[in-house]
Amino acid sequence: MVEMTSESDDCTINRRRRRLMLRRARSAANNGNKAVTDENSVEVSLHSSGPSCASSSERSSDDDVSAVMLRESSNQDVPPTPTKAAFVGSSYGCVSSIGRRREMEDAVCVELGFVSRALFKDSYDFFGVYDGHGGAHVAVECKVLLHGIVKARLEGAEGRVVDWEDVMGRSFADMDAEVARKGEKAAGTVGSTAVVAVVGSELVVIANCGDSRAIISRGGAAIALSDDHKPNRPDELKRIEDAGGSVIERNGHRILGVLAISRSIGDHYLKPFVTPEPDVRVVERTHLDEFLILASDGLWDMLSNDHACQIVRRCLKGQNGRRPDQQVAKEHGTAAEAAALLARTAMAQGSSDNISVIVVELERPSRKLIA
């Protein structure tokens, strides 16, 4: 059930109050993400890997945000993995908002088909969210370079079964070393989280360091595919102390009283207490999979996993009460609308951070891979 702060029953924000227009536009195969140009704006881009590709964008002031509240669902047991199904292609929407911050330190990367069937039996798409701190330098470097580093590691595994944990671990280490190698001024005190998803027709691979998060909606259940790396997490605290570091409670638990996450790319002044080593999870895709959400903590500090999944699910299934003249993509919402709605809900609930969100649909019509 949806509770609104406006008089409308729409689950999306009233168009007259938020001055939002979703404009269908012709897209190009290599459409990139546009930079946010207004301090309090949100920019949305929608892409589809199907025969046609739609693109839309929105900019709207924080002052026009209306809260969209969904009731929290009860915890659900993770459903058993059913019979494996094959999928090809996906659509996605992404949002990157400066929010109420003066500086934009987040970065988002989407590379469709970054690994093709020329190397493997499957093709893969790459999605990444990077939340910088101390500046945007490392997050931007990750956006530009990390997918290429992962691709190079995968090309080195051509003809062999891919050890995803090894590939991702080495790729994150390579990225960290590249940041250190460039040695730009103040780079040692700048860092970034990283949560990336490599999506194929049969697998979803998640690698993360820091507190940006990935979740999947499967059979109606919100399932976390990453664990936040916080200094007070028992295993992380032990690792830090074993390395000779300490965690001090100063406006939250922080390594040496400074950094509120225990893993990141960059932050070389806090080595070896801070490590770029990612947690890696490989998940087989099933016919119950609905969508992925990757986002920075500007979203997750405001919304629970269940709440975020409810918002996206209702939007994608068209359960938002929109009038016919407001419809996009026929009776269904789009991944871009869902990502925008997540960001706006977080801002309406008081987020003061940058917010970056990627929503990847997983339940599009599929076809079997040709061997």
mmCIF file of C-alpha atoms in Angstrom:
data_model
loop_
_atom_site.group_PDB
_atom_site.id
_atom_site.type_symbol
_atom_site.label_atom_id
_atom_site.label_comp_id
_atom_site.label_asym_id
_atom_site.label_seq_id
_atom_site.Cartn_x
_atom_site.Cartn_y
_atom_site.Cartn_z
ATOM 1 C CA MET A 1 0.000 0.000 0.000
ATOM 2 C CA VAL A 2 1.224 3.469 -0.896
ATOM 3 C CA GLU A 3 0.998 6.492 1.397
ATOM 4 C CA MET A 4 1.357 9.886 -0.283
ATOM 5 C CA THR A 5 2.132 13.337 1.038
ATOM 6 C CA SER A 6 0.264 14.862 -1.908
ATOM 7 C CA GLU A 7 -3.480 14.524 -2.549
ATOM 8 C CA SER A 8 -2.960 12.328 -5.575
ATOM 9 C CA ASP A 9 -3.213 8.550 -5.369
ATOM 10 C CA ASP A 10 -0.323 8.203 -7.791
ATOM 11 C CA CYS A 11 2.690 6.355 -6.408
ATOM 12 C CA THR A 12 4.890 8.594 -8.532
ATOM 13 C CA ILE A 13 5.328 12.219 -7.518
ATOM 14 C CA ASN A 14 2.620 14.548 -8.845
ATOM 15 C CA ARG A 15 3.827 16.010 -12.109
ATOM 16 C CA ARG A 16 2.564 19.497 -11.377
ATOM 17 C CA ARG A 17 4.390 19.636 -8.042
ATOM 18 C CA ARG A 18 7.681 18.223 -9.129
ATOM 19 C CA ARG A 19 7.728 19.649 -12.677
ATOM 20 C CA LEU A 20 8.780 16.323 -14.113
ATOM 21 C CA MET A 21 8.579 15.389 -17.752
ATOM 22 C CA LEU A 22 9.825 12.063 -19.042
ATOM 23 C CA ARG A 23 10.631 12.585 -22.656
ATOM 24 C CA ARG A 24 10.974 9.710 -25.042
ATOM 25 C CA ALA A 25 13.975 10.286 -27.308
ATOM 26 C CA ARG A 26 15.801 8.474 -29.976
ATOM 27 C CA SER A 27 18.878 6.792 -28.520
ATOM 28 C CA ALA A 28 22.283 5.828 -29.838
ATOM 29 C CA ALA A 29 24.037 2.582 -29.179
ATOM 30 C CA ASN A 30 26.850 4.311 -27.310
ATOM 31 C CA ASN A 31 24.705 6.700 -25.242
ATOM 32 C CA GLY A 32 26.718 7.846 -22.217
ATOM 33 C CA ASN A 33 25.481 9.155 -18.874
ATOM 34 C CA LYS A 34 25.150 12.958 -18.870
ATOM 35 C CA ALA A 35 26.702 14.878 -16.036
ATOM 36 C CA VAL A 36 24.480 16.518 -13.450
ATOM 37 C CA THR A 37 24.676 20.229 -14.136
ATOM 38 C CA ASP A 38 22.398 21.710 -11.482
ATOM 39 C CA GLU A 39 23.389 21.430 -7.825
ATOM 40 C CA ASN A 40 20.003 20.121 -6.724
ATOM 41 C CA SER A 41 19.141 18.060 -9.773
ATOM 42 C CA VAL A 42 18.673 14.442 -10.617
ATOM 43 C CA GLU A 43 19.480 13.073 -14.045
ATOM 44 C CA VAL A 44 18.018 9.816 -15.278
ATOM 45 C CA SER A 45 19.024 7.762 -18.278
ATOM 46 C CA LEU A 46 17.205 4.679 -19.518
ATOM 47 C CA HIS A 47 18.712 2.189 -21.892
ATOM 48 C CA SER A 48 17.565 -1.122 -23.276
ATOM 49 C CA SER A 49 19.633 -3.819 -24.881
ATOM 50 C CA GLY A 50 16.701 -4.938 -26.978
ATOM 51 C CA PRO A 51 16.094 -3.980 -30.613
ATOM 52 C CA SER A 52 15.127 -0.433 -29.682
ATOM 53 C CA CYS A 53 16.585 1.786 -27.011
ATOM 54 C CA ALA A 54 14.687 4.564 -25.241
ATOM 55 C CA SER A 55 16.365 7.403 -23.428
ATOM 56 C CA SER A 56 14.885 9.883 -20.997
ATOM 57 C CA SER A 57 16.082 12.432 -18.514
ATOM 58 C CA GLU A 58 14.700 14.500 -15.667
ATOM 59 C CA ARG A 59 15.857 17.484 -13.694
ATOM 60 C CA SER A 60 13.860 18.654 -10.708
ATOM 61 C CA SER A 61 14.594 20.791 -7.672
ATOM 62 C CA ASP A 62 14.746 19.290 -4.189
ATOM 63 C CA ASP A 63 12.056 21.775 -3.152
ATOM 64 C CA ASP A 64 9.534 19.993 -5.352
ATOM 65 C CA VAL A 65 10.107 16.555 -3.871
ATOM 66 C CA SER A 66 7.071 14.854 -2.372
ATOM 67 C CA ALA A 67 7.663 11.897 -0.088
ATOM 68 C CA VAL A 68 6.674 8.486 -1.361
ATOM 69 C CA MET A 69 6.287 6.065 1.516
ATOM 70 C CA LEU A 70 5.779 2.330 1.263
ATOM 71 C CA ARG A 71 5.099 0.177 4.264
ATOM 72 C CA GLU A 72 7.976 -2.038 5.275
ATOM 73 C CA SER A 73 7.433 -5.669 4.416
ATOM 74 C CA SER A 74 8.183 -8.379 6.905
ATOM 75 C CA ASN A 75 11.392 -10.345 6.571
ATOM 76 C CA GLN A 76 11.034 -13.176 4.095
ATOM 77 C CA ASP A 77 13.017 -16.354 3.911
ATOM 78 C CA VAL A 78 15.228 -16.561 0.860
ATOM 79 C CA PRO A 79 13.455 -18.875 -1.576
ATOM 80 C CA PRO A 80 15.252 -21.987 -2.769
ATOM 81 C CA THR A 81 17.040 -21.728 -6.085
ATOM 82 C CA PRO A 82 14.715 -23.162 -8.752
ATOM 83 C CA THR A 83 15.567 -24.702 -12.076
ATOM 84 C CA LYS A 84 18.122 -22.632 -13.988
ATOM 85 C CA ALA A 85 16.806 -20.528 -16.843
ATOM 86 C CA ALA A 86 18.661 -18.733 -19.624
ATOM 87 C CA PHE A 87 18.323 -14.988 -20.136
ATOM 88 C CA VAL A 88 19.676 -12.632 -22.759
ATOM 89 C CA GLY A 89 19.760 -8.867 -22.462
ATOM 90 C CA SER A 90 18.380 -6.492 -19.870
ATOM 91 C CA SER A 91 17.192 -2.927 -19.531
ATOM 92 C CA TYR A 92 18.402 -0.526 -16.925
ATOM 93 C CA GLY A 93 17.895 2.925 -15.528
ATOM 94 C CA CYS A 94 20.417 5.015 -13.621
ATOM 95 C CA VAL A 95 20.272 8.114 -11.483
ATOM 96 C CA SER A 96 23.082 10.225 -10.073
ATOM 97 C CA SER A 97 22.088 13.118 -7.819
ATOM 98 C CA ILE A 98 24.265 15.643 -6.026
ATOM 99 C CA GLY A 99 21.476 15.944 -3.466
ATOM 100 C CA ARG A 100 22.127 18.608 -0.845
ATOM 101 C CA ARG A 101 25.918 18.364 -1.037
ATOM 102 C CA ARG A 102 28.101 21.057 -2.553
ATOM 103 C CA GLU A 103 30.260 18.567 -4.400
ATOM 104 C CA MET A 104 29.419 15.496 -6.458
ATOM 105 C CA GLU A 105 31.704 12.632 -5.434
ATOM 106 C CA ASP A 106 29.691 9.672 -6.795
ATOM 107 C CA ALA A 107 30.250 8.105 -10.206
ATOM 108 C CA VAL A 108 28.270 5.527 -12.168
ATOM 109 C CA CYS A 109 29.429 3.273 -14.995
ATOM 110 C CA VAL A 110 27.396 1.154 -17.412
ATOM 111 C CA GLU A 111 29.090 -0.853 -20.161
ATOM 112 C CA LEU A 112 26.700 -3.091 -22.084
ATOM 113 C CA GLY A 113 28.350 -6.061 -23.779
ATOM 114 C CA PHE A 114 31.737 -5.183 -22.287
ATOM 115 C CA VAL A 115 32.664 -8.866 -22.752
ATOM 116 C CA SER A 116 31.259 -10.541 -25.858
ATOM 117 C CA ARG A 117 30.593 -14.074 -27.011
ATOM 118 C CA ALA A 118 33.726 -13.835 -29.125
ATOM 119 C CA LEU A 119 35.640 -14.723 -25.945
ATOM 120 C CA PHE A 120 33.084 -16.749 -23.998
ATOM 121 C CA LYS A 121 29.856 -18.615 -24.614
ATOM 122 C CA ASP A 122 28.059 -15.730 -22.933
ATOM 123 C CA SER A 123 28.166 -11.955 -23.183
ATOM 124 C CA TYR A 124 28.267 -9.794 -20.078
ATOM 125 C CA ASP A 125 27.122 -6.323 -19.089
ATOM 126 C CA PHE A 126 28.970 -4.270 -16.477
ATOM 127 C CA PHE A 127 27.351 -1.963 -13.927
ATOM 128 C CA GLY A 128 29.254 -0.020 -11.280
ATOM 129 C CA VAL A 129 28.488 2.496 -8.534
ATOM 130 C CA TYR A 130 31.396 4.347 -6.934
ATOM 131 C CA ASP A 131 30.974 6.578 -3.879
ATOM 132 C CA GLY A 132 33.986 8.823 -3.415
ATOM 133 C CA HIS A 133 35.182 10.541 -0.249
ATOM 134 C CA GLY A 134 37.756 13.277 0.202
ATOM 135 C CA GLY A 135 37.050 14.226 -3.407
ATOM 136 C CA ALA A 136 35.745 12.678 -6.625
ATOM 137 C CA HIS A 137 39.141 11.722 -8.062
ATOM 138 C CA VAL A 138 39.180 8.003 -7.221
ATOM 139 C CA ALA A 139 35.488 7.453 -8.015
ATOM 140 C CA VAL A 140 35.987 8.995 -11.452
ATOM 141 C CA GLU A 141 39.103 6.885 -12.047
ATOM 142 C CA CYS A 142 37.093 3.760 -11.182
ATOM 143 C CA LYS A 143 34.331 4.806 -13.561
ATOM 144 C CA VAL A 144 36.813 5.245 -16.393
ATOM 145 C CA LEU A 145 39.121 2.276 -15.784
ATOM 146 C CA LEU A 146 37.721 -0.548 -13.662
ATOM 147 C CA HIS A 147 35.518 -2.222 -16.274
ATOM 148 C CA GLY A 148 38.472 -2.288 -18.686
ATOM 149 C CA ILE A 149 40.680 -3.851 -16.020
ATOM 150 C CA VAL A 150 38.063 -6.537 -15.369
ATOM 151 C CA LYS A 151 37.764 -7.161 -19.111
ATOM 152 C CA ALA A 152 41.530 -7.600 -19.438
ATOM 153 C CA ARG A 153 41.536 -10.113 -16.592
ATOM 154 C CA LEU A 154 38.690 -12.034 -18.225
ATOM 155 C CA GLU A 155 40.485 -12.074 -21.560
ATOM 156 C CA GLY A 156 43.417 -13.669 -19.770
ATOM 157 C CA ALA A 157 41.081 -16.466 -18.690
ATOM 158 C CA GLU A 158 39.854 -17.194 -22.224
ATOM 159 C CA GLY A 159 39.245 -20.888 -22.765
ATOM 160 C CA ARG A 160 39.189 -21.666 -19.037
ATOM 161 C CA VAL A 161 36.499 -21.726 -16.405
ATOM 162 C CA VAL A 162 36.407 -18.231 -14.927
ATOM 163 C CA ASP A 163 37.435 -17.947 -11.295
ATOM 164 C CA TRP A 164 35.358 -14.875 -10.569
ATOM 165 C CA GLU A 165 36.717 -14.340 -7.080
ATOM 166 C CA ASP A 166 40.257 -14.277 -8.433
ATOM 167 C CA VAL A 167 39.345 -12.057 -11.405
ATOM 168 C CA MET A 168 37.549 -9.505 -9.258
ATOM 169 C CA GLY A 169 40.110 -9.587 -6.463
ATOM 170 C CA ARG A 170 42.980 -8.956 -8.874
ATOM 171 C CA SER A 171 40.991 -6.295 -10.744
ATOM 172 C CA PHE A 172 40.267 -4.303 -7.597
ATOM 173 C CA ALA A 173 43.928 -4.594 -6.560
ATOM 174 C CA ASP A 174 44.985 -3.414 -10.032
ATOM 175 C CA MET A 175 42.613 -0.462 -9.780
ATOM 176 C CA ASP A 176 43.988 0.460 -6.359
ATOM 177 C CA ALA A 177 47.555 0.229 -7.665
ATOM 178 C CA GLU A 178 46.680 2.403 -10.658
ATOM 179 C CA VAL A 179 45.341 5.119 -8.354
ATOM 180 C CA ALA A 180 48.551 4.952 -6.304
ATOM 181 C CA ARG A 181 50.735 4.915 -9.435
ATOM 182 C CA LYS A 182 49.267 8.144 -10.770
ATOM 183 C CA GLY A 183 50.223 9.740 -7.468
ATOM 184 C CA GLU A 184 48.318 12.947 -8.057
ATOM 185 C CA LYS A 185 48.351 15.611 -5.368
ATOM 186 C CA ALA A 186 46.284 14.589 -2.306
ATOM 187 C CA ALA A 187 45.360 11.290 -4.006
ATOM 188 C CA GLY A 188 46.583 9.387 -0.952
ATOM 189 C CA THR A 189 43.796 10.864 1.151
ATOM 190 C CA VAL A 190 41.064 10.291 -1.429
ATOM 191 C CA GLY A 191 39.161 7.035 -1.830
ATOM 192 C CA SER A 192 36.015 5.409 -3.123
ATOM 193 C CA THR A 193 33.723 2.513 -2.443
ATOM 194 C CA ALA A 194 32.987 0.192 -5.348
ATOM 195 C CA VAL A 195 30.073 -2.122 -5.980
ATOM 196 C CA VAL A 196 29.974 -3.713 -9.415
ATOM 197 C CA ALA A 197 27.718 -6.243 -11.093
ATOM 198 C CA VAL A 198 28.694 -8.338 -14.088
ATOM 199 C CA VAL A 199 25.450 -9.646 -15.573
ATOM 200 C CA GLY A 200 25.314 -12.528 -18.018
ATOM 201 C CA SER A 201 22.479 -14.717 -19.227
ATOM 202 C CA GLU A 202 23.155 -17.356 -16.574
ATOM 203 C CA LEU A 203 25.120 -15.582 -13.839
ATOM 204 C CA VAL A 204 25.195 -12.398 -11.822
ATOM 205 C CA VAL A 205 28.585 -11.610 -10.277
ATOM 206 C CA ILE A 206 28.778 -9.001 -7.522
ATOM 207 C CA ALA A 207 32.011 -7.544 -6.146
ATOM 208 C CA ASN A 208 32.064 -4.838 -3.506
ATOM 209 C CA CYS A 209 34.324 -2.989 -1.135
ATOM 210 C CA GLY A 210 32.903 -0.346 1.161
ATOM 211 C CA ASP A 211 29.274 0.413 1.956
ATOM 212 C CA SER A 212 27.695 0.809 -1.459
ATOM 213 C CA ARG A 213 25.308 -2.099 -1.801
ATOM 214 C CA ALA A 214 23.778 -4.556 -4.278
ATOM 215 C CA ILE A 215 20.501 -6.388 -3.780
ATOM 216 C CA ILE A 216 18.410 -8.654 -5.971
ATOM 217 C CA SER A 217 14.661 -9.132 -5.876
ATOM 218 C CA ARG A 218 13.923 -12.820 -6.317
ATOM 219 C CA GLY A 219 10.458 -14.273 -6.009
ATOM 220 C CA GLY A 220 9.291 -11.227 -4.083
ATOM 221 C CA ALA A 221 12.149 -11.370 -1.560
ATOM 222 C CA ALA A 222 14.859 -8.728 -1.210
ATOM 223 C CA ILE A 223 18.193 -10.553 -1.034
ATOM 224 C CA ALA A 224 21.422 -8.736 -0.207
ATOM 225 C CA LEU A 225 24.268 -9.664 -2.555
ATOM 226 C CA SER A 226 26.837 -7.607 -0.660
ATOM 227 C CA ASP A 227 27.734 -6.856 2.949
ATOM 228 C CA ASP A 228 28.682 -3.357 4.047
ATOM 229 C CA HIS A 229 32.301 -3.089 5.154
ATOM 230 C CA LYS A 230 32.131 -1.174 8.420
ATOM 231 C CA PRO A 231 35.024 -0.876 10.917
ATOM 232 C CA ASN A 232 32.898 -2.175 13.807
ATOM 233 C CA ARG A 233 31.865 -5.347 11.980
ATOM 234 C CA PRO A 234 33.455 -8.093 14.104
ATOM 235 C CA ASP A 235 35.484 -9.694 11.308
ATOM 236 C CA GLU A 236 36.623 -6.318 9.976
ATOM 237 C CA LEU A 237 37.505 -5.059 13.452
ATOM 238 C CA LYS A 238 39.664 -8.141 14.042
ATOM 239 C CA ARG A 239 41.404 -7.704 10.679
ATOM 240 C CA ILE A 240 42.160 -4.049 11.417
ATOM 241 C CA GLU A 241 43.471 -4.747 14.908
ATOM 242 C CA ASP A 242 45.542 -7.706 13.703
ATOM 243 C CA ALA A 243 47.198 -5.308 11.235
ATOM 244 C CA GLY A 244 48.061 -2.925 14.069
ATOM 245 C CA GLY A 245 45.250 -0.435 13.570
ATOM 246 C CA SER A 246 42.427 0.703 15.791
ATOM 247 C CA VAL A 247 38.794 1.696 15.499
ATOM 248 C CA ILE A 248 37.745 4.830 17.366
ATOM 249 C CA GLU A 249 34.156 5.884 17.954
ATOM 250 C CA ARG A 250 34.037 9.464 16.746
ATOM 251 C CA ASN A 251 30.778 10.362 15.067
ATOM 252 C CA GLY A 252 30.449 6.655 14.342
ATOM 253 C CA HIS A 253 33.080 3.935 14.269
ATOM 254 C CA ARG A 254 36.101 5.024 12.230
ATOM 255 C CA ILE A 255 39.518 3.594 11.411
ATOM 256 C CA LEU A 256 42.003 5.669 13.434
ATOM 257 C CA GLY A 257 39.064 7.976 14.090
ATOM 258 C CA VAL A 258 39.025 9.020 10.424
ATOM 259 C CA LEU A 259 37.362 6.677 7.908
ATOM 260 C CA ALA A 260 33.889 5.195 8.442
ATOM 261 C CA ILE A 261 34.384 2.268 6.044
ATOM 262 C CA SER A 262 36.941 -0.506 6.317
ATOM 263 C CA ARG A 263 37.504 -1.296 2.627
ATOM 264 C CA SER A 264 37.923 1.034 -0.306
ATOM 265 C CA ILE A 265 39.936 1.806 -3.399
ATOM 266 C CA GLY A 266 42.462 4.531 -2.611
ATOM 267 C CA ASP A 267 42.925 5.899 0.942
ATOM 268 C CA HIS A 268 46.578 4.894 0.814
ATOM 269 C CA TYR A 269 47.409 6.834 3.960
ATOM 270 C CA LEU A 270 45.367 4.257 5.905
ATOM 271 C CA LYS A 271 47.007 1.127 4.470
ATOM 272 C CA PRO A 272 47.126 -1.672 5.495
ATOM 273 C CA PHE A 273 44.094 -1.119 7.724
ATOM 274 C CA VAL A 274 41.983 -0.228 4.702
ATOM 275 C CA THR A 275 42.079 -2.793 1.901
ATOM 276 C CA PRO A 276 40.653 -2.832 -1.634
ATOM 277 C CA GLU A 277 39.963 -6.576 -1.445
ATOM 278 C CA PRO A 278 36.332 -7.120 -2.476
ATOM 279 C CA ASP A 279 33.785 -9.625 -1.328
ATOM 280 C CA VAL A 280 32.660 -11.568 -4.400
ATOM 281 C CA ARG A 281 29.414 -13.457 -4.885
ATOM 282 C CA VAL A 282 28.396 -15.475 -7.921
ATOM 283 C CA VAL A 283 24.662 -16.097 -8.240
ATOM 284 C CA GLU A 284 22.938 -18.280 -10.817
ATOM 285 C CA ARG A 285 20.064 -16.480 -12.518
ATOM 286 C CA THR A 286 16.606 -17.994 -12.189
ATOM 287 C CA HIS A 287 13.161 -17.386 -13.619
ATOM 288 C CA LEU A 288 12.171 -15.806 -10.290
ATOM 289 C CA ASP A 289 14.700 -12.974 -10.603
ATOM 290 C CA GLU A 290 13.042 -9.577 -11.044
ATOM 291 C CA PHE A 291 15.696 -6.867 -10.827
ATOM 292 C CA LEU A 292 18.970 -5.717 -9.320
ATOM 293 C CA ILE A 293 19.536 -2.509 -7.386
ATOM 294 C CA LEU A 294 23.038 -1.070 -6.995
ATOM 295 C CA ALA A 295 23.308 2.134 -4.992
ATOM 296 C CA SER A 296 25.519 4.317 -2.839
ATOM 297 C CA ASP A 297 24.831 4.753 0.864
ATOM 298 C CA GLY A 298 22.950 7.978 0.182
ATOM 299 C CA LEU A 299 20.068 5.640 -0.665
ATOM 300 C CA TRP A 300 20.666 2.832 1.833
ATOM 301 C CA ASP A 301 20.984 5.179 4.808
ATOM 302 C CA MET A 302 17.346 6.125 4.168
ATOM 303 C CA LEU A 303 15.728 2.959 2.773
ATOM 304 C CA SER A 304 15.833 -0.668 3.854
ATOM 305 C CA ASN A 305 16.398 -3.387 1.259
ATOM 306 C CA ASP A 306 12.745 -4.448 1.476
ATOM 307 C CA HIS A 307 11.467 -0.901 1.124
ATOM 308 C CA ALA A 308 13.636 -0.227 -1.930
ATOM 309 C CA CYS A 309 12.466 -3.434 -3.604
ATOM 310 C CA GLN A 310 8.822 -2.574 -2.961
ATOM 311 C CA ILE A 311 9.247 0.803 -4.632
ATOM 312 C CA VAL A 312 10.928 -0.673 -7.712
ATOM 313 C CA ARG A 313 8.559 -3.618 -7.995
ATOM 314 C CA ARG A 314 5.440 -1.465 -7.897
ATOM 315 C CA CYS A 315 6.877 0.929 -10.444
ATOM 316 C CA LEU A 316 7.967 -1.780 -12.896
ATOM 317 C CA LYS A 317 4.636 -3.586 -12.611
ATOM 318 C CA GLY A 318 2.682 -0.419 -13.273
ATOM 319 C CA GLN A 319 1.015 -0.399 -9.852
ATOM 320 C CA ASN A 320 1.408 3.333 -9.544
ATOM 321 C CA GLY A 321 -2.008 4.598 -10.552
ATOM 322 C CA ARG A 322 -0.722 6.796 -13.360
ATOM 323 C CA ARG A 323 -3.234 8.296 -15.725
ATOM 324 C CA PRO A 324 -3.025 7.136 -19.368
ATOM 325 C CA ASP A 325 -1.460 10.421 -20.542
ATOM 326 C CA GLN A 326 1.377 9.933 -18.062
ATOM 327 C CA GLN A 327 2.190 6.410 -19.111
ATOM 328 C CA VAL A 328 5.619 5.472 -20.366
ATOM 329 C CA ALA A 329 6.411 2.083 -21.887
ATOM 330 C CA LYS A 330 2.692 1.234 -22.134
ATOM 331 C CA GLU A 331 1.221 0.046 -18.831
ATOM 332 C CA HIS A 332 4.543 -0.603 -17.131
ATOM 333 C CA GLY A 333 7.000 1.732 -15.484
ATOM 334 C CA THR A 334 10.592 1.819 -16.622
ATOM 335 C CA ALA A 335 13.839 1.090 -14.851
ATOM 336 C CA ALA A 336 14.676 4.802 -15.170
ATOM 337 C CA GLU A 337 11.455 5.786 -13.440
ATOM 338 C CA ALA A 338 12.134 3.255 -10.691
ATOM 339 C CA ALA A 339 15.669 4.542 -10.128
ATOM 340 C CA ALA A 340 14.429 8.144 -10.060
ATOM 341 C CA LEU A 341 11.688 7.260 -7.597
ATOM 342 C CA LEU A 342 14.212 5.607 -5.268
ATOM 343 C CA ALA A 343 16.437 8.686 -5.294
ATOM 344 C CA ARG A 344 13.548 11.076 -4.738
ATOM 345 C CA THR A 345 12.155 8.996 -1.890
ATOM 346 C CA ALA A 346 15.536 8.985 -0.157
ATOM 347 C CA MET A 347 15.829 12.765 -0.559
ATOM 348 C CA ALA A 348 12.289 13.257 0.713
ATOM 349 C CA GLN A 349 13.153 11.215 3.779
ATOM 350 C CA GLY A 350 16.061 13.486 4.598
ATOM 351 C CA SER A 351 19.139 12.221 2.764
ATOM 352 C CA SER A 352 21.811 14.908 2.606
ATOM 353 C CA ASP A 353 24.309 12.769 0.683
ATOM 354 C CA ASN A 354 25.002 12.231 -2.996
ATOM 355 C CA ILE A 355 22.727 9.467 -4.264
ATOM 356 C CA SER A 356 23.537 7.138 -7.162
ATOM 357 C CA VAL A 357 21.277 4.266 -8.173
ATOM 358 C CA ILE A 358 21.223 1.673 -10.952
ATOM 359 C CA VAL A 359 18.172 -0.544 -11.492
ATOM 360 C CA VAL A 360 18.670 -3.522 -13.823
ATOM 361 C CA GLU A 361 15.626 -5.467 -14.963
ATOM 362 C CA LEU A 362 16.138 -9.227 -15.075
ATOM 363 C CA GLU A 363 12.745 -10.610 -16.080
ATOM 364 C CA ARG A 364 12.564 -9.498 -19.675
ATOM 365 C CA PRO A 365 11.511 -12.114 -22.263
ATOM 366 C CA SER A 366 14.415 -14.450 -22.819
ATOM 367 C CA ARG A 367 15.725 -16.927 -25.317
ATOM 368 C CA LYS A 368 18.128 -19.837 -25.014
ATOM 369 C CA LEU A 369 21.756 -19.235 -25.751
ATOM 370 C CA ILE A 370 23.012 -20.780 -28.943
ATOM 371 C CA ALA A 371 25.971 -23.032 -28.127
#
